[in-house]
Amino acid sequence: MILVSGATGQLGQSVVNHLLKRGAKGRFAVLARDLVKAKQYADQGIEIRHGDFDNPDSLTTAFADVERFLFVSTLSQNRGAQQTAVVAAARRAGIKHIVYTGLGIRNIATSAVKSLMGSHFETEDRIRESGMAWTFLRNTMYAEAIPQIIGGGALSTGIALSGGDGRVPYALRDEMGEAAANVLLANHHSGKTYTLTGGTAWSYGDLAAALSRITGRQLGYQDIAQDDFRLQLIAMGLPDFMVWLTMGTVQDIREGQYDIATRDLEHLLGRPPAALDAMLRTVFQLSR
């Protein structure tokens, strides 16, 4: 039995959809804290197991008879302690293999958002120490994050942020979901760490040039000061935490933290991931 966490989130939904496409219905269940949000799965005849990561005791029943657990990392600001408790609950329940979705970054020790993102690597350490088999999927930045970071006005006025010449090997979330489903259904990934990225890393200048090609507009990239970028984010109405996270992420991009393109995603998909123009058409919902 496979158990998929985060099934009401975007990555988890993608994993479930690809498991279904692979004919795995009946071989997996989904873990949900909110049963109402998970009703779509009940309507499809998919087993739902109730559990709350903030209440590890609730996971005892949810984890029963599970052999392989897809542990989709959470967005909790208390993620380190929360996920450590989940790993301990999985070990007590006798889960044999955890597939954990973490972060593809060059050096977490020097990351501007280490205080939050470092918990990914702490969780990996707890999983290794648990004695359970493991597979780590270190995901690069989702292409779907591009519109959120560069802003909706980028399609008319271009890109303005403090990213310097930093590059990111973006990949579509659905491709990562498909790769995770493929790992869950195979038996040869134990003990392996995959850094899931696009095949090429792109700068914000590359994004602007691609958007210019797609839209027929002349869209440029302006590398602005960090203080100006902060004011821009505040003007967008972002809460303080999201301003900090976005600023720190863009700083990491500028400093080359995400510039680590690999072929791991291509290997797990059995084909190259989407190229830049195709990705941007998808995430900005632009016609071909």
XYZ file of C-alpha atoms in Angstrom:
288
model
C 0.000 0.000 0.000
C 1.192 3.478 -0.949
C 0.058 6.520 1.059
C 0.188 10.006 -0.517
C 0.264 13.046 1.749
C -0.537 16.571 0.606
C -3.196 15.148 -1.692
C -5.381 18.255 -1.482
C -2.423 20.423 -2.506
C -1.231 21.003 -6.031
C 1.764 18.649 -6.059
C -0.142 15.897 -4.280
C -3.070 16.165 -6.697
C -0.647 15.796 -9.591
C 0.867 12.671 -8.028
C -2.580 11.119 -7.558
C -3.584 11.901 -11.137
C -0.452 10.207 -12.477
C -0.930 7.189 -10.223
C -4.408 6.828 -11.680
C -3.060 7.167 -15.220
C -0.628 4.361 -14.430
C -3.506 2.097 -13.378
C -2.604 2.136 -9.683
C -6.111 2.661 -8.303
C -6.567 0.366 -5.329
C -2.841 0.338 -4.618
C -2.741 3.707 -2.888
C -4.626 5.846 -0.388
C -4.459 9.563 0.335
C -3.795 11.234 3.661
C -5.966 14.240 4.471
C -6.454 16.520 7.440
C -9.649 18.005 5.988
C -11.985 15.272 4.778
C -14.268 17.797 3.079
C -11.415 19.009 0.858
C -10.583 15.391 0.061
C -14.140 14.500 -0.985
C -13.094 14.508 -4.645
C -11.088 11.352 -3.921
C -13.920 9.617 -2.110
C -16.110 10.354 -5.132
C -13.567 8.480 -7.272
C -13.474 5.488 -4.953
C -10.021 6.319 -3.582
C -9.413 5.484 0.061
C -8.941 8.500 2.327
C -7.086 8.218 5.612
C -7.542 10.980 8.149
C -4.443 12.385 9.795
C -3.029 15.685 11.005
C 0.721 16.328 10.986
C 0.261 18.665 13.965
C -1.240 15.735 15.915
C 1.120 12.790 15.380
C -1.108 10.464 17.428
C -3.733 10.810 14.680
C -1.313 9.176 12.247
C -1.250 5.781 13.966
C -4.351 4.536 12.191
C -3.579 6.415 8.980
C -0.176 4.741 8.670
C -1.432 1.209 9.350
C -0.322 -1.344 6.730
C 1.414 1.339 4.632
C 4.569 0.131 2.937
C 5.588 3.243 0.982
C 4.801 6.810 2.094
C 5.060 9.892 -0.117
C 5.873 12.619 2.378
C 5.124 15.928 0.632
C 6.855 18.641 2.616
C 4.594 21.142 4.338
C 4.556 24.943 4.359
C 4.419 25.232 8.147
C 6.723 27.795 9.718
C 7.251 25.099 12.374
C 8.126 22.560 9.685
C 11.253 21.133 11.311
C 9.599 19.972 14.540
C 6.383 19.028 12.755
C 8.070 16.823 10.185
C 10.408 15.231 12.727
C 7.306 14.052 14.606
C 5.818 12.659 11.375
C 8.976 10.663 10.647
C 8.895 9.220 14.164
C 5.229 8.255 13.730
C 6.003 6.572 10.411
C 8.789 4.538 11.986
C 6.586 3.452 14.890
C 3.872 2.379 12.441
C 6.283 0.154 10.537
C 6.365 2.061 7.248
C 9.170 0.577 5.187
C 10.019 3.321 2.683
C 9.602 7.118 2.729
C 9.777 9.203 -0.447
C 10.329 12.794 0.699
C 9.950 15.936 -1.422
C 12.584 18.458 -0.415
C 14.530 21.317 -1.969
C 17.079 21.429 -4.774
C 19.559 24.098 -3.702
C 23.334 24.403 -3.955
C 24.258 25.148 -0.311
C 21.550 25.438 2.314
C 24.116 26.627 4.878
C 24.491 29.935 3.029
C 20.864 30.331 1.936
C 19.076 33.579 2.798
C 16.068 31.500 3.882
C 17.985 28.803 5.759
C 15.858 29.311 8.886
C 12.876 27.872 6.995
C 14.340 25.802 4.174
C 16.978 24.176 6.336
C 14.185 22.053 7.796
C 14.086 20.089 4.524
C 17.579 18.781 5.201
C 16.866 18.235 8.894
C 13.932 16.052 7.828
C 16.186 14.106 5.455
C 18.575 13.504 8.360
C 15.742 12.238 10.585
C 14.591 9.878 7.827
C 18.108 8.491 7.334
C 18.463 7.973 11.075
C 15.091 6.197 11.306
C 16.249 3.000 9.631
C 13.488 3.176 7.039
C 14.362 2.980 3.355
C 14.258 6.369 1.698
C 14.253 8.264 -1.576
C 14.729 12.035 -1.651
C 13.210 14.159 -4.402
C 14.851 17.575 -4.164
C 12.642 19.798 -6.276
C 13.841 22.941 -7.986
C 11.630 26.022 -8.089
C 8.293 25.324 -9.726
C 7.724 27.167 -12.996
C 4.327 28.065 -11.537
C 6.152 30.365 -9.096
C 7.398 32.593 -11.918
C 4.188 34.680 -12.262
C 3.996 35.062 -8.483
C 7.542 36.398 -8.229
C 7.735 38.619 -11.319
C 4.176 39.928 -10.911
C 1.162 40.009 -13.180
C 2.278 43.222 -14.839
C 5.350 41.567 -16.317
C 3.441 40.668 -19.483
C 2.900 44.347 -20.220
C 5.789 46.193 -18.572
C 8.534 43.581 -18.295
C 10.335 42.161 -15.264
C 11.733 44.327 -12.465
C 13.277 42.677 -9.417
C 16.615 42.223 -7.667
C 17.648 38.919 -9.256
C 20.912 39.968 -10.881
C 22.133 37.388 -13.401
C 20.994 34.433 -11.279
C 19.615 31.397 -13.079
C 17.028 28.747 -12.206
C 16.355 25.405 -13.979
C 12.559 25.724 -13.590
C 10.304 22.731 -14.132
C 6.541 22.315 -14.140
C 4.919 21.062 -10.959
C 3.003 18.430 -12.898
C 6.259 16.997 -14.237
C 7.537 16.659 -10.689
C 4.257 15.013 -9.694
C 4.629 12.534 -12.536
C 8.220 11.782 -11.516
C 7.127 11.172 -7.919
C 4.391 8.789 -9.077
C 6.916 6.882 -11.171
C 9.223 6.543 -8.149
C 6.375 5.291 -5.948
C 5.494 2.548 -8.421
C 9.056 1.273 -8.910
C 11.327 -0.751 -6.652
C 14.806 0.473 -7.578
C 14.965 3.975 -6.088
C 15.795 3.175 -2.464
C 18.733 5.142 -1.079
C 18.803 7.568 -4.012
C 18.638 11.350 -4.015
C 17.293 13.014 -7.141
C 17.558 16.736 -7.831
C 14.569 17.402 -10.059
C 15.173 20.337 -12.395
C 14.697 21.432 -15.940
C 17.537 20.569 -18.296
C 18.702 24.197 -18.553
C 18.908 27.077 -16.087
C 17.427 30.408 -17.174
C 17.984 33.978 -15.996
C 15.324 36.645 -15.635
C 16.701 38.111 -18.849
C 15.997 34.766 -20.520
C 12.450 34.833 -19.133
C 11.905 38.342 -20.479
C 13.220 37.363 -23.913
C 10.985 34.282 -24.007
C 7.925 36.264 -22.961
C 8.757 38.775 -25.693
C 8.812 35.959 -28.273
C 5.543 34.527 -27.032
C 3.580 37.763 -26.698
C 5.134 39.770 -29.534
C 5.833 42.606 -27.068
C 9.237 44.036 -26.224
C 9.604 43.013 -22.582
C 12.849 43.642 -20.772
C 14.387 42.809 -17.426
C 15.464 45.499 -14.985
C 17.694 44.472 -12.074
C 16.517 46.800 -9.321
C 17.892 47.435 -5.833
C 16.776 45.104 -3.050
C 15.121 47.934 -1.102
C 13.097 48.896 -4.177
C 12.061 45.268 -4.645
C 10.943 45.081 -1.016
C 8.768 48.173 -1.475
C 7.349 46.626 -4.641
C 6.336 43.473 -2.767
C 4.801 45.480 0.070
C 2.806 47.509 -2.458
C 1.454 44.233 -3.836
C -0.106 43.605 -0.437
C 2.012 40.580 0.504
C 2.135 39.714 4.223
C 5.433 40.166 6.035
C 6.317 36.457 5.907
C 5.817 36.289 2.129
C 7.853 39.468 1.619
C 10.698 37.890 3.608
C 10.421 34.558 1.780
C 10.267 36.140 -1.684
C 13.149 38.505 -0.959
C 15.261 35.679 0.396
C 14.451 33.348 -2.490
C 15.346 35.974 -5.089
C 18.566 36.694 -3.194
C 19.413 32.995 -3.361
C 18.698 33.026 -7.096
C 20.964 36.051 -7.561
C 23.731 34.257 -5.666
C 23.514 31.118 -7.808
C 21.915 28.833 -5.222
C 19.423 27.349 -7.710
C 21.777 27.096 -10.689
C 22.097 23.292 -10.527
C 20.462 21.823 -13.630
C 20.542 18.006 -13.741
C 19.036 15.273 -15.911
C 17.381 13.483 -12.987
C 13.880 14.666 -13.911
C 14.402 13.597 -17.518
C 15.545 10.190 -16.260
C 12.465 9.701 -14.081
C 10.052 10.947 -16.755
C 11.655 9.054 -19.620
C 11.622 12.240 -21.709
C 13.035 15.784 -21.507
C 11.010 18.164 -19.328
C 9.226 21.091 -20.969
C 11.381 23.742 -22.624
C 11.241 27.381 -21.541
C 8.655 28.704 -23.983
C 6.321 25.766 -23.373
C 6.609 26.245 -19.611
C 5.823 29.940 -19.807
C 2.838 29.340 -22.076
C 1.524 26.903 -19.497
C 2.025 28.976 -16.364
C 0.815 32.242 -17.924
C -2.013 30.429 -19.785
C -0.937 31.906 -23.115
C -2.293 30.494 -26.372
C 0.086 28.976 -28.876
